[in-house]
Amino acid sequence: MPSTSDGSVTQYAGPLPQPTPETQPFFDGLKERRLMVQRCEACGQAYYYPRPICPHCMSDYVHWFQASGKGRVYSFVISHRSRPGFEAPYVIAVVELDEGPRMMTNLIGIEPDPEVLRCDMPVEIVYDEVTLEVTLPKFRPVEQA
Amino acid sequence: MPPANPRRDLRGSVAIVGASESNRIGVRPDASALTLHAEAAKNALADAGLGIKDVDGLFTAGVTSVQLGEYLGIVPRYTDGTSVGGCSFIIQVEHAMLALAAGIINVALITHGESGRSRIGGIGAGHRGIPPDSPQGQFEAPFGTMGPPTLFSLPATRHMHQYGTTQEQMAQVAVSTRQWAAMHPMAMMKEPITVEDVLASRPVCWPYTLFMCCLVTDAGGAIVMTRADMARGLQRPPVYVLGTGEGTEHNMVSMMADMTTSRAAKVSGKAAFEMAGVSQGDIDVAELYDAFAFTPMLALEDLGFVQPGESGAFVADGRTAPGGEFPMNTNGGGLSYTHSGMYGMFTLIELTRQLRGEAGERQVPNANVGIAHGPGGMFAAAGTLIAGNANSL
């Protein structure tokens, strides 16, 4: 039975990613609570998901860097059907990182209510250690000053 | 060097000469996916007055063309299994046109069949899981995104935010489409509904309620195409291919560059209109894939029928309903007629019937030029057909 590093026992039922050699550094970073994404040295654009050839200009002169973990909600939906690992209602969102790339994620720490959720609302990363091996990048709202 | 617009020379060069569903559609616990293909193929060929041995070009998606060729017992000399979601069959009209016009084949058969509801046959779209090491398995599925309701809905939310599009406007699409379905003998859902009914139906994935989501059915469909000269000697009025287009952009909806417009649809629509040499105002009837209520709204914008952001107001007053000035999804659509999974085939069948003038009670008066268009995947791809009857040439 898997358990997390804080000792709690879990039986996570949700779908787990299986990294490939190209994406392993991303998932390794998450386990260290760092959001690692790539930037192209040729065109200067950051991008996601990880791959060794830039999707903007096809250069292979790319490097990993640690993103801020801050961004805004680009769009979201509220699923009313439970799935393994997800009890409805839950929020699926696409977040646009401050560095530019967008990523699929879940919004947590907020009511799954269309009256509360807003596109463009500022969010920050939460590292969700779903198993001993896998940490997933989730996001929560940033309290506005 | 190719001519300035090689597509223009192809306008009207080929035609749809046969079109049909499988024997029955809706709930088919008696038929596997391949049988639904085969029934539809048999019926479409009978409609055309041709036999299976006449077919030398085989086009399909969901199953492979070798699975289908074996089932049908034929040895085609040309085959295309382009499979990029529900619009694959619309894209295959373009591919069939090219093979026919080049003289490589004489009779093209394009088939669809899916046991979307009964799940019989073990093959076809929807039966494949998402591999955990695929991009989708790594970067979407871990967030509980399984299934179109959670994915196709993300662009709708962004459109609502950016343009003020409302759930009420989306609900009107479902209401208008249901009115068309009431006049289709094979439609699954015919009971009239109101905007209030749609909004009060069970929430599936906000902003969508149940009645804003397509049906899940078992169905097959097929069309037969030949060159125009041969088409004129066959038994049914030819429906000429005036313009075609296709396009792809992302695979995962989270990678869609701008969720308020599909680049694939714009590329596809532009090519089709330029080839056809018609404008949006010339379109008499529109079959726009409605996987969800918002799906055809975005198509209205990307195909240039309305400006970006204006589709909500356009559909809100029932303009797309029977008697409205813009007849859309006249078969009752994926929302109320049938949606086995890859619905694009049914836009082709209904467009053919409307342009032949054989749509019965739901016939759009003086329908000479029409459009069939759909996305594939989650706005990942797109295919467009502009077609016309003899009056359009």
Coordinates of C-alpha atoms in Angstrom, one line a residue:
Chain A
M1 CA 0.0 0.0 0.0
P2 CA 1.5 3.3 -1.0
S3 CA 2.1 6.0 1.6
T4 CA 3.1 9.6 1.4
S5 CA 6.3 11.0 2.9
D6 CA 4.3 12.5 5.8
G7 CA 3.4 9.0 6.8
S8 CA -0.3 9.1 5.8
V9 CA -1.5 6.0 4.0
T10 CA -3.3 6.6 0.8
Q11 CA -4.9 4.5 -1.9
Y12 CA -5.0 7.0 -4.7
A13 CA -7.4 5.8 -7.3
G14 CA -7.0 8.6 -9.9
P15 CA -5.1 8.2 -13.2
L16 CA -1.4 8.6 -12.8
P17 CA 1.0 9.9 -15.3
Q18 CA 3.8 7.7 -16.6
P19 CA 6.8 9.9 -17.5
T20 CA 8.8 9.4 -20.6
P21 CA 12.5 10.2 -20.8
E22 CA 11.7 13.7 -22.2
T23 CA 9.2 14.5 -19.4
Q24 CA 11.0 12.9 -16.4
P25 CA 12.6 16.1 -15.2
F26 CA 9.2 17.8 -15.0
F27 CA 7.9 15.1 -12.7
D28 CA 11.1 14.9 -10.8
G29 CA 10.9 18.6 -10.2
L30 CA 7.3 18.3 -8.8
K31 CA 8.5 15.8 -6.2
E32 CA 11.0 18.4 -5.1
R33 CA 8.2 21.0 -5.1
R34 CA 9.6 22.9 -8.0
L35 CA 7.7 23.6 -11.2
M36 CA 10.2 22.9 -14.0
V37 CA 9.3 24.1 -17.5
Q38 CA 11.4 24.7 -20.6
R39 CA 12.5 27.8 -22.4
C40 CA 13.8 28.0 -26.0
E41 CA 17.1 29.9 -26.2
A42 CA 16.6 30.5 -29.9
C43 CA 13.2 32.2 -29.8
G44 CA 13.0 33.0 -26.1
Q45 CA 9.6 31.5 -25.5
A46 CA 8.8 29.3 -22.5
Y47 CA 6.6 26.3 -23.3
Y48 CA 4.7 23.4 -21.9
Y49 CA 4.4 20.4 -22.0
P50 CA 8.0 19.2 -22.0
R51 CA 9.7 18.2 -25.2
P52 CA 13.3 18.5 -26.5
I53 CA 12.4 20.5 -29.6
C54 CA 10.7 23.9 -29.3
P55 CA 7.1 23.9 -30.5
H56 CA 7.4 27.6 -31.5
C57 CA 10.5 27.5 -33.7
M58 CA 11.8 23.9 -33.8
S59 CA 15.1 24.7 -32.2
D60 CA 16.6 22.1 -30.0
Y61 CA 18.5 24.7 -28.0
V62 CA 16.2 24.6 -25.0
H63 CA 16.7 24.5 -21.2
W64 CA 14.8 23.8 -18.1
F65 CA 14.1 26.5 -15.5
Q66 CA 12.0 26.8 -12.4
A67 CA 8.8 28.7 -13.0
S68 CA 7.3 31.0 -10.4
G69 CA 4.3 28.8 -9.9
K70 CA 2.1 31.8 -10.3
G71 CA -0.5 32.4 -13.0
R72 CA -4.1 33.1 -13.9
V73 CA -7.1 30.9 -14.7
Y74 CA -7.5 30.8 -18.5
S75 CA -10.6 28.7 -18.4
F76 CA -12.3 26.2 -16.1
V77 CA -15.2 23.8 -15.8
I78 CA -16.9 22.1 -12.9
S79 CA -17.4 18.4 -13.3
H80 CA -20.5 17.0 -11.7
R81 CA -19.6 13.4 -12.3
S82 CA -17.2 11.7 -9.9
R83 CA -14.3 9.7 -11.2
P84 CA -11.7 7.5 -9.5
G85 CA -9.7 10.0 -7.4
F86 CA -12.1 12.8 -8.0
E87 CA -15.3 13.4 -6.0
A88 CA -17.8 15.7 -7.8
P89 CA -18.2 18.5 -8.0
Y90 CA -14.5 19.3 -8.8
V91 CA -12.9 22.0 -10.8
I92 CA -10.8 21.3 -13.9
A93 CA -8.9 24.4 -15.1
V94 CA -6.4 25.6 -17.6
V95 CA -3.9 27.9 -15.9
E96 CA -1.7 30.4 -17.8
L97 CA 1.6 30.7 -16.0
D98 CA 3.1 34.1 -15.6
E99 CA 5.9 32.9 -17.8
G100 CA 3.4 32.2 -20.6
P101 CA 2.7 28.5 -21.0
R102 CA -0.7 27.1 -20.2
M103 CA -1.3 23.8 -18.3
M104 CA -4.2 21.6 -17.4
T105 CA -4.8 21.4 -13.7
N106 CA -7.3 21.4 -10.9
L107 CA -8.3 24.4 -8.8
I108 CA -8.4 23.5 -5.1
G109 CA -9.1 25.4 -2.0
I110 CA -12.1 27.2 -3.5
E111 CA -15.8 26.5 -3.8
P112 CA -16.7 24.7 -7.0
D113 CA -19.2 27.4 -7.7
P114 CA -19.5 29.4 -10.9
E115 CA -20.4 32.5 -8.8
V116 CA -17.0 32.3 -7.1
L117 CA -14.7 31.1 -9.9
R118 CA -13.6 33.5 -12.5
C119 CA -11.5 33.4 -15.6
D120 CA -8.3 35.4 -15.2
M121 CA -8.3 35.1 -11.4
P122 CA -4.8 34.9 -10.0
V123 CA -3.7 31.5 -8.7
E124 CA -0.6 29.8 -7.3
I125 CA 0.7 26.3 -7.4
V126 CA 0.0 23.7 -4.8
Y127 CA 2.1 20.5 -4.9
D128 CA -0.4 17.6 -4.5
E129 CA 1.5 14.5 -3.4
V130 CA -1.0 11.9 -4.5
T131 CA 1.4 8.9 -4.1
L132 CA 4.9 8.4 -2.9
E133 CA 6.0 8.5 -6.5
V134 CA 3.8 11.1 -8.0
T135 CA 3.2 14.8 -7.1
L136 CA 0.7 16.6 -9.3
P137 CA 0.7 20.4 -9.9
K138 CA -2.6 21.9 -8.6
F139 CA -3.5 25.5 -8.2
R140 CA -5.3 27.6 -5.6
P141 CA -6.5 31.2 -5.6
V142 CA -4.1 33.9 -4.5
E143 CA -5.6 36.3 -1.9
Q144 CA -5.7 39.7 -3.6
A145 CA -3.9 42.5 -1.8
Chain B
M1 CA 4.0 25.2 -60.8
P2 CA 0.5 24.5 -59.6
P3 CA -2.3 26.8 -60.8
A4 CA -3.1 29.9 -58.7
N5 CA -6.0 28.2 -57.0
P6 CA -5.9 24.4 -57.8
R7 CA -9.0 23.9 -55.7
R8 CA -11.1 25.9 -58.1
D9 CA -10.6 23.5 -60.9
L10 CA -12.0 20.7 -58.7
R11 CA -15.3 22.6 -58.0
G12 CA -18.2 20.4 -59.1
S13 CA -15.9 17.7 -60.3
V14 CA -17.3 15.0 -58.0
A15 CA -20.6 14.3 -56.3
I16 CA -22.3 12.5 -53.5
V17 CA -24.5 9.9 -55.2
G18 CA -25.6 7.8 -52.2
A19 CA -26.2 8.4 -48.5
S20 CA -27.9 6.5 -45.7
E21 CA -27.9 5.5 -42.1
S22 CA -27.7 1.9 -40.9
N23 CA -31.0 0.0 -40.9
R24 CA -31.9 1.5 -37.5
I25 CA -30.1 3.9 -35.3
G26 CA -30.3 4.8 -31.6
V27 CA -30.2 1.6 -29.5
R28 CA -28.8 -1.4 -31.3
P29 CA -27.8 -4.1 -28.9
D30 CA -28.1 -6.5 -31.9
A31 CA -25.2 -5.0 -33.9
S32 CA -21.5 -4.6 -33.5
A33 CA -19.7 -1.4 -34.7
L34 CA -18.7 -3.2 -37.9
T35 CA -22.2 -4.4 -38.7
L36 CA -23.4 -0.8 -38.4
H37 CA -20.7 0.2 -40.9
A38 CA -21.8 -2.7 -43.2
E39 CA -25.5 -1.9 -43.0
A40 CA -24.9 1.8 -43.8
A41 CA -22.6 0.8 -46.7
K42 CA -25.3 -1.5 -48.1
N43 CA -28.0 1.1 -47.8
A44 CA -25.9 3.9 -49.3
L45 CA -24.9 1.8 -52.2
A46 CA -28.5 0.8 -52.8
D47 CA -29.4 4.5 -52.7
A48 CA -26.8 5.1 -55.4
G49 CA -27.9 2.2 -57.5
L50 CA -24.4 0.7 -57.2
G51 CA -23.0 -2.5 -55.7
I52 CA -20.2 -3.3 -53.4
K53 CA -18.1 -4.6 -56.2
D54 CA -18.2 -1.2 -57.8
V55 CA -16.3 0.3 -54.9
D56 CA -12.6 0.8 -55.5
G57 CA -11.9 3.4 -52.9
L58 CA -12.6 2.7 -49.2
F59 CA -12.5 5.4 -46.6
T60 CA -13.3 5.1 -42.9
A61 CA -12.4 6.1 -39.4
G62 CA -13.0 4.6 -36.0
V63 CA -12.2 1.2 -37.3
T64 CA -9.3 0.6 -39.7
S65 CA -10.0 0.3 -43.4
V66 CA -8.5 -3.2 -43.4
Q67 CA -11.0 -4.3 -40.7
L68 CA -13.8 -2.8 -42.8
G69 CA -12.5 -4.2 -46.1
E70 CA -12.4 -7.7 -44.7
Y71 CA -15.9 -7.3 -43.2
L72 CA -17.3 -6.1 -46.6
G73 CA -15.3 -8.7 -48.6
I74 CA -13.7 -6.2 -51.0
V75 CA -10.2 -5.4 -52.2
P76 CA -10.1 -1.7 -52.8
R77 CA -7.2 -0.1 -54.7
Y78 CA -7.2 3.0 -52.7
T79 CA -7.7 3.4 -49.0
D80 CA -7.7 6.2 -46.4
G81 CA -8.1 5.9 -42.7
T82 CA -7.6 9.5 -41.6
S83 CA -8.9 9.4 -38.1
V84 CA -8.9 12.8 -36.3
G85 CA -12.2 12.6 -34.6
G86 CA -15.8 13.2 -35.6
C87 CA -14.9 15.3 -38.7
S88 CA -12.8 12.6 -40.2
F89 CA -15.5 11.7 -42.7
I90 CA -15.9 15.3 -43.8
I91 CA -12.2 15.4 -44.4
Q92 CA -12.4 12.1 -46.3
V93 CA -14.8 13.8 -48.7
E94 CA -11.8 16.0 -49.7
H95 CA -9.5 13.0 -50.0
A96 CA -12.0 11.0 -52.0
M97 CA -12.5 14.0 -54.3
L98 CA -8.8 14.1 -55.0
A99 CA -8.6 10.4 -55.8
L100 CA -11.7 10.5 -57.9
A101 CA -10.7 13.6 -59.8
A102 CA -7.2 12.2 -60.5
G103 CA -8.9 9.1 -62.0
I104 CA -7.3 6.7 -59.5
I105 CA -10.7 5.4 -58.4
N106 CA -14.2 5.5 -59.8
V107 CA -16.4 4.9 -56.7
A108 CA -15.6 6.0 -53.2
L109 CA -17.3 4.6 -50.2
I110 CA -17.0 6.4 -46.9
T111 CA -18.5 4.7 -43.8
H112 CA -19.1 5.3 -40.2
G113 CA -20.4 2.9 -37.5
E114 CA -20.1 3.1 -33.8
S115 CA -21.7 1.1 -31.0
G116 CA -21.4 4.2 -28.8
R117 CA -24.2 3.2 -26.5
S118 CA -24.2 -0.6 -26.4
R119 CA -20.4 -0.9 -26.7
I120 CA -20.5 -4.0 -28.9
G121 CA -17.7 -5.2 -31.1
G122 CA -14.7 -4.2 -29.1
I123 CA -13.3 -1.8 -31.6
G124 CA -13.8 1.8 -32.7
A125 CA -13.3 5.2 -31.2
G126 CA -14.0 5.3 -27.5
H127 CA -12.8 1.8 -26.9
R128 CA -9.2 2.8 -26.6
G129 CA -8.1 4.0 -23.2
I130 CA -5.6 6.8 -22.8
P131 CA -2.1 5.4 -22.4
P132 CA -0.6 6.9 -19.2
D133 CA 2.7 7.7 -21.0
S134 CA 1.0 9.6 -23.8
P135 CA 0.9 13.4 -23.6
Q136 CA -2.8 13.3 -22.7
G137 CA -2.1 10.6 -20.1
Q138 CA 0.6 12.7 -18.5
F139 CA -0.7 16.2 -18.8
E140 CA -4.5 16.0 -18.9
A141 CA -5.9 12.8 -17.6
P142 CA -4.3 13.1 -14.1
F143 CA -6.6 16.0 -13.5
G144 CA -9.8 14.0 -13.9
T145 CA -10.4 15.2 -17.5
M146 CA -11.7 11.9 -18.9
G147 CA -14.3 12.4 -21.5
P148 CA -15.6 15.1 -23.8
P149 CA -17.9 16.8 -21.3
T150 CA -15.0 18.0 -19.2
L151 CA -12.8 18.9 -22.2
F152 CA -15.1 20.4 -24.9
S153 CA -16.6 22.6 -22.2
L154 CA -13.4 24.6 -21.5
P155 CA -13.7 26.8 -24.6
A156 CA -17.3 27.6 -23.8
T157 CA -16.3 29.0 -20.4
R158 CA -13.6 31.2 -21.9
H159 CA -16.1 32.4 -24.6
M160 CA -18.6 33.3 -21.9
H161 CA -15.9 35.2 -20.0
Q162 CA -14.6 37.1 -23.1
Y163 CA -17.9 37.8 -24.9
G164 CA -20.7 37.5 -22.3
T165 CA -22.1 34.4 -24.0
T166 CA -24.7 32.8 -21.7
Q167 CA -26.0 29.4 -20.8
E168 CA -29.4 30.6 -21.9
Q169 CA -28.1 31.2 -25.4
M170 CA -26.5 27.8 -25.5
A171 CA -29.8 26.3 -24.2
Q172 CA -31.6 27.9 -27.2
V173 CA -29.4 25.8 -29.6
A174 CA -30.7 22.7 -27.9
V175 CA -34.3 24.0 -28.0
S176 CA -34.1 24.9 -31.7
T177 CA -32.4 21.6 -32.6
R178 CA -35.0 19.6 -30.8
Q179 CA -37.7 21.2 -33.0
W180 CA -35.9 19.9 -36.1
A181 CA -35.6 16.4 -34.5
A182 CA -39.3 16.2 -34.0
M183 CA -39.6 16.1 -37.8
H184 CA -37.0 13.3 -38.4
P185 CA -38.4 9.8 -38.4
M186 CA -35.1 8.3 -37.0
A187 CA -34.4 10.9 -34.3
M188 CA -34.1 9.7 -30.7
M189 CA -35.4 12.7 -28.8
K190 CA -38.5 14.4 -30.2
E191 CA -40.3 15.8 -27.1
P192 CA -40.4 19.7 -27.3
I193 CA -38.2 21.4 -24.7
T194 CA -37.8 25.0 -23.5
V195 CA -34.8 27.0 -22.5
E196 CA -35.9 26.5 -18.9
D197 CA -36.0 22.7 -19.3
V198 CA -32.5 22.8 -20.7
L199 CA -31.2 24.9 -17.8
A200 CA -33.0 22.8 -15.2
S201 CA -31.7 19.5 -16.6
R202 CA -29.1 17.6 -14.6
P203 CA -25.7 19.4 -14.5
V204 CA -23.1 17.3 -16.2
C205 CA -20.1 19.7 -16.4
W206 CA -20.7 23.4 -15.8
P207 CA -21.5 25.3 -18.0
Y208 CA -23.2 22.3 -19.6
T209 CA -26.4 20.7 -18.4
L210 CA -27.6 17.3 -19.8
F211 CA -29.7 18.8 -22.6
M212 CA -26.7 20.8 -23.8
C213 CA -24.8 17.5 -24.3
C214 CA -25.1 15.2 -27.3
L215 CA -26.8 11.8 -27.1
V216 CA -24.9 8.6 -26.8
T217 CA -26.2 6.2 -29.4
D218 CA -25.5 3.3 -31.7
A219 CA -25.5 4.2 -35.4
G220 CA -23.9 3.7 -38.8
G221 CA -23.8 6.0 -41.8
A222 CA -22.3 6.0 -45.2
I223 CA -22.0 8.0 -48.4
V224 CA -20.9 7.1 -51.9
M225 CA -19.1 9.4 -54.3
T226 CA -18.3 9.4 -58.0
R227 CA -17.0 11.8 -60.6
A228 CA -19.7 14.2 -61.8
D229 CA -20.0 12.6 -65.3
M230 CA -20.8 9.2 -63.8
A231 CA -23.0 10.8 -61.1
R232 CA -25.3 12.2 -63.8
G233 CA -26.0 8.7 -65.1
L234 CA -27.1 7.4 -61.7
Q235 CA -30.5 7.2 -60.2
R236 CA -30.4 9.9 -57.6
P237 CA -29.9 13.7 -58.1
P238 CA -26.1 14.4 -57.7
V239 CA -25.0 16.5 -54.8
Y240 CA -21.9 18.2 -56.1
V241 CA -18.9 18.9 -54.1
L242 CA -18.3 22.7 -54.5
G243 CA -15.8 23.3 -51.8
T244 CA -13.8 21.3 -49.3
G245 CA -11.4 22.2 -46.5
E246 CA -9.6 20.6 -43.6
G247 CA -7.3 21.6 -40.8
T248 CA -5.7 20.5 -37.6
E249 CA -4.1 22.4 -34.7
H250 CA -3.7 20.9 -31.2
N251 CA -4.5 17.5 -29.8
M252 CA -5.1 18.4 -26.2
V253 CA -7.6 21.2 -25.6
S254 CA -5.3 22.6 -23.0
M255 CA -2.9 23.4 -25.9
M256 CA -5.6 25.3 -27.9
A257 CA -3.9 28.7 -28.6
D258 CA -7.1 30.7 -28.2
M259 CA -10.1 29.0 -26.8
T260 CA -12.5 31.5 -28.4
T261 CA -11.6 30.5 -31.9
S262 CA -10.5 27.3 -33.7
R263 CA -7.6 27.8 -36.0
A264 CA -8.3 24.4 -37.6
A265 CA -11.9 25.5 -38.4
K266 CA -10.8 28.8 -39.9
V267 CA -8.2 27.2 -42.2
S268 CA -10.8 24.6 -43.2
G269 CA -13.7 27.0 -43.7
K270 CA -11.6 29.5 -45.7
A271 CA -10.4 26.8 -48.1
A272 CA -13.9 25.5 -48.7
F273 CA -15.5 28.9 -49.3
E274 CA -12.7 30.0 -51.6
M275 CA -13.0 26.7 -53.6
A276 CA -16.8 26.9 -53.8
G277 CA -16.7 30.6 -54.8
V278 CA -19.7 31.3 -52.6
S279 CA -20.1 33.6 -49.7
Q280 CA -21.8 32.9 -46.3
G281 CA -24.9 34.6 -47.5
D282 CA -25.3 32.0 -50.3
I283 CA -25.6 29.1 -47.8
D284 CA -29.2 27.8 -47.7
V285 CA -28.8 25.1 -45.0
A286 CA -26.0 24.4 -42.5
E287 CA -25.2 21.1 -40.7
L288 CA -22.7 22.1 -38.0
Y289 CA -21.5 19.3 -35.7
D290 CA -23.1 19.8 -32.3
A291 CA -21.3 17.6 -29.8
F292 CA -22.4 20.2 -27.3
A293 CA -24.6 23.2 -27.6
F294 CA -21.7 25.6 -27.9
T295 CA -19.9 23.6 -30.6
P296 CA -21.9 24.9 -33.6
M297 CA -21.9 28.4 -32.1
L298 CA -18.1 28.5 -32.4
A299 CA -18.4 27.1 -35.9
L300 CA -20.7 30.0 -36.9
E301 CA -18.0 32.4 -35.9
D302 CA -15.0 30.6 -37.3
L303 CA -16.8 30.0 -40.7
G304 CA -17.6 33.7 -40.9
F305 CA -21.4 33.6 -40.6
V306 CA -21.1 36.0 -37.6
Q307 CA -18.3 38.0 -36.1
P308 CA -16.3 36.7 -33.2
G309 CA -18.4 36.7 -30.0
E310 CA -21.7 37.2 -31.8
S311 CA -22.9 33.6 -32.1
G312 CA -24.8 33.9 -28.8
A313 CA -27.0 36.7 -29.9
F314 CA -27.3 35.1 -33.3
V315 CA -28.9 31.8 -32.0
A316 CA -30.8 33.3 -29.1
D317 CA -34.0 34.2 -30.9
G318 CA -34.5 30.8 -32.5
R319 CA -33.0 31.9 -35.8
T320 CA -31.7 28.3 -36.4
A321 CA -35.0 26.6 -35.6
P322 CA -37.6 25.5 -38.2
G323 CA -39.0 28.6 -39.9
G324 CA -36.0 30.6 -38.8
E325 CA -33.8 32.5 -41.3
F326 CA -30.8 30.2 -40.7
P327 CA -31.8 26.5 -40.8
M328 CA -29.1 24.7 -38.9
N329 CA -28.8 21.0 -37.9
T330 CA -32.0 20.2 -39.7
N331 CA -31.8 16.5 -38.8
G332 CA -32.0 17.3 -35.1
G333 CA -28.2 17.0 -34.7
G334 CA -26.1 15.2 -32.2
L335 CA -28.2 16.8 -29.5
S336 CA -31.5 15.1 -30.5
Y337 CA -31.2 12.9 -33.6
T338 CA -28.2 10.7 -33.0
H339 CA -24.6 10.8 -31.8
S340 CA -22.8 7.5 -31.9
G341 CA -19.4 9.1 -31.3
M342 CA -18.0 10.4 -34.6
Y343 CA -21.0 12.4 -35.7
G344 CA -19.5 14.1 -38.8
M345 CA -21.0 11.4 -41.1
F346 CA -24.5 12.5 -40.3
T347 CA -23.9 16.1 -41.3
L348 CA -23.0 14.7 -44.8
I349 CA -26.1 12.5 -44.9
E350 CA -28.5 15.3 -43.9
L351 CA -26.8 17.8 -46.3
T352 CA -27.3 15.3 -49.1
R353 CA -31.0 14.9 -48.3
Q354 CA -31.6 18.6 -48.0
L355 CA -29.9 19.4 -51.3
R356 CA -31.8 16.6 -53.1
G357 CA -35.0 18.0 -51.7
E358 CA -36.0 14.7 -50.0
A359 CA -36.0 15.8 -46.4
G360 CA -39.8 15.6 -46.1
E361 CA -41.4 17.6 -43.4
R362 CA -38.2 19.2 -42.4
Q363 CA -37.1 20.1 -46.0
V364 CA -35.7 23.6 -46.2
P365 CA -37.4 25.3 -49.2
N366 CA -35.1 26.1 -52.1
A367 CA -32.0 24.5 -50.6
N368 CA -29.5 24.6 -53.4
V369 CA -26.2 25.2 -51.5
G370 CA -25.3 24.0 -48.1
I371 CA -22.5 23.4 -45.7
A372 CA -21.4 20.5 -43.5
H373 CA -18.7 21.3 -41.0
G374 CA -17.4 19.8 -37.8
P375 CA -14.5 19.6 -35.4
G376 CA -12.5 16.5 -34.6
G377 CA -11.4 15.8 -31.1
M378 CA -11.7 18.9 -28.8
F379 CA -11.5 21.4 -31.6
A380 CA -8.3 19.6 -32.5
A381 CA -9.2 19.2 -36.2
A382 CA -11.8 20.4 -38.6
G383 CA -13.4 19.5 -41.9
T384 CA -15.7 21.5 -44.1
L385 CA -17.8 20.6 -47.2
I386 CA -19.8 23.0 -49.2
A387 CA -22.1 21.2 -51.6
G388 CA -24.8 22.0 -54.0
N389 CA -27.4 20.5 -56.3
A390 CA -27.6 21.0 -60.1
N391 CA -28.9 24.5 -59.6
S392 CA -25.6 25.5 -57.9
L393 CA -23.3 24.7 -60.9

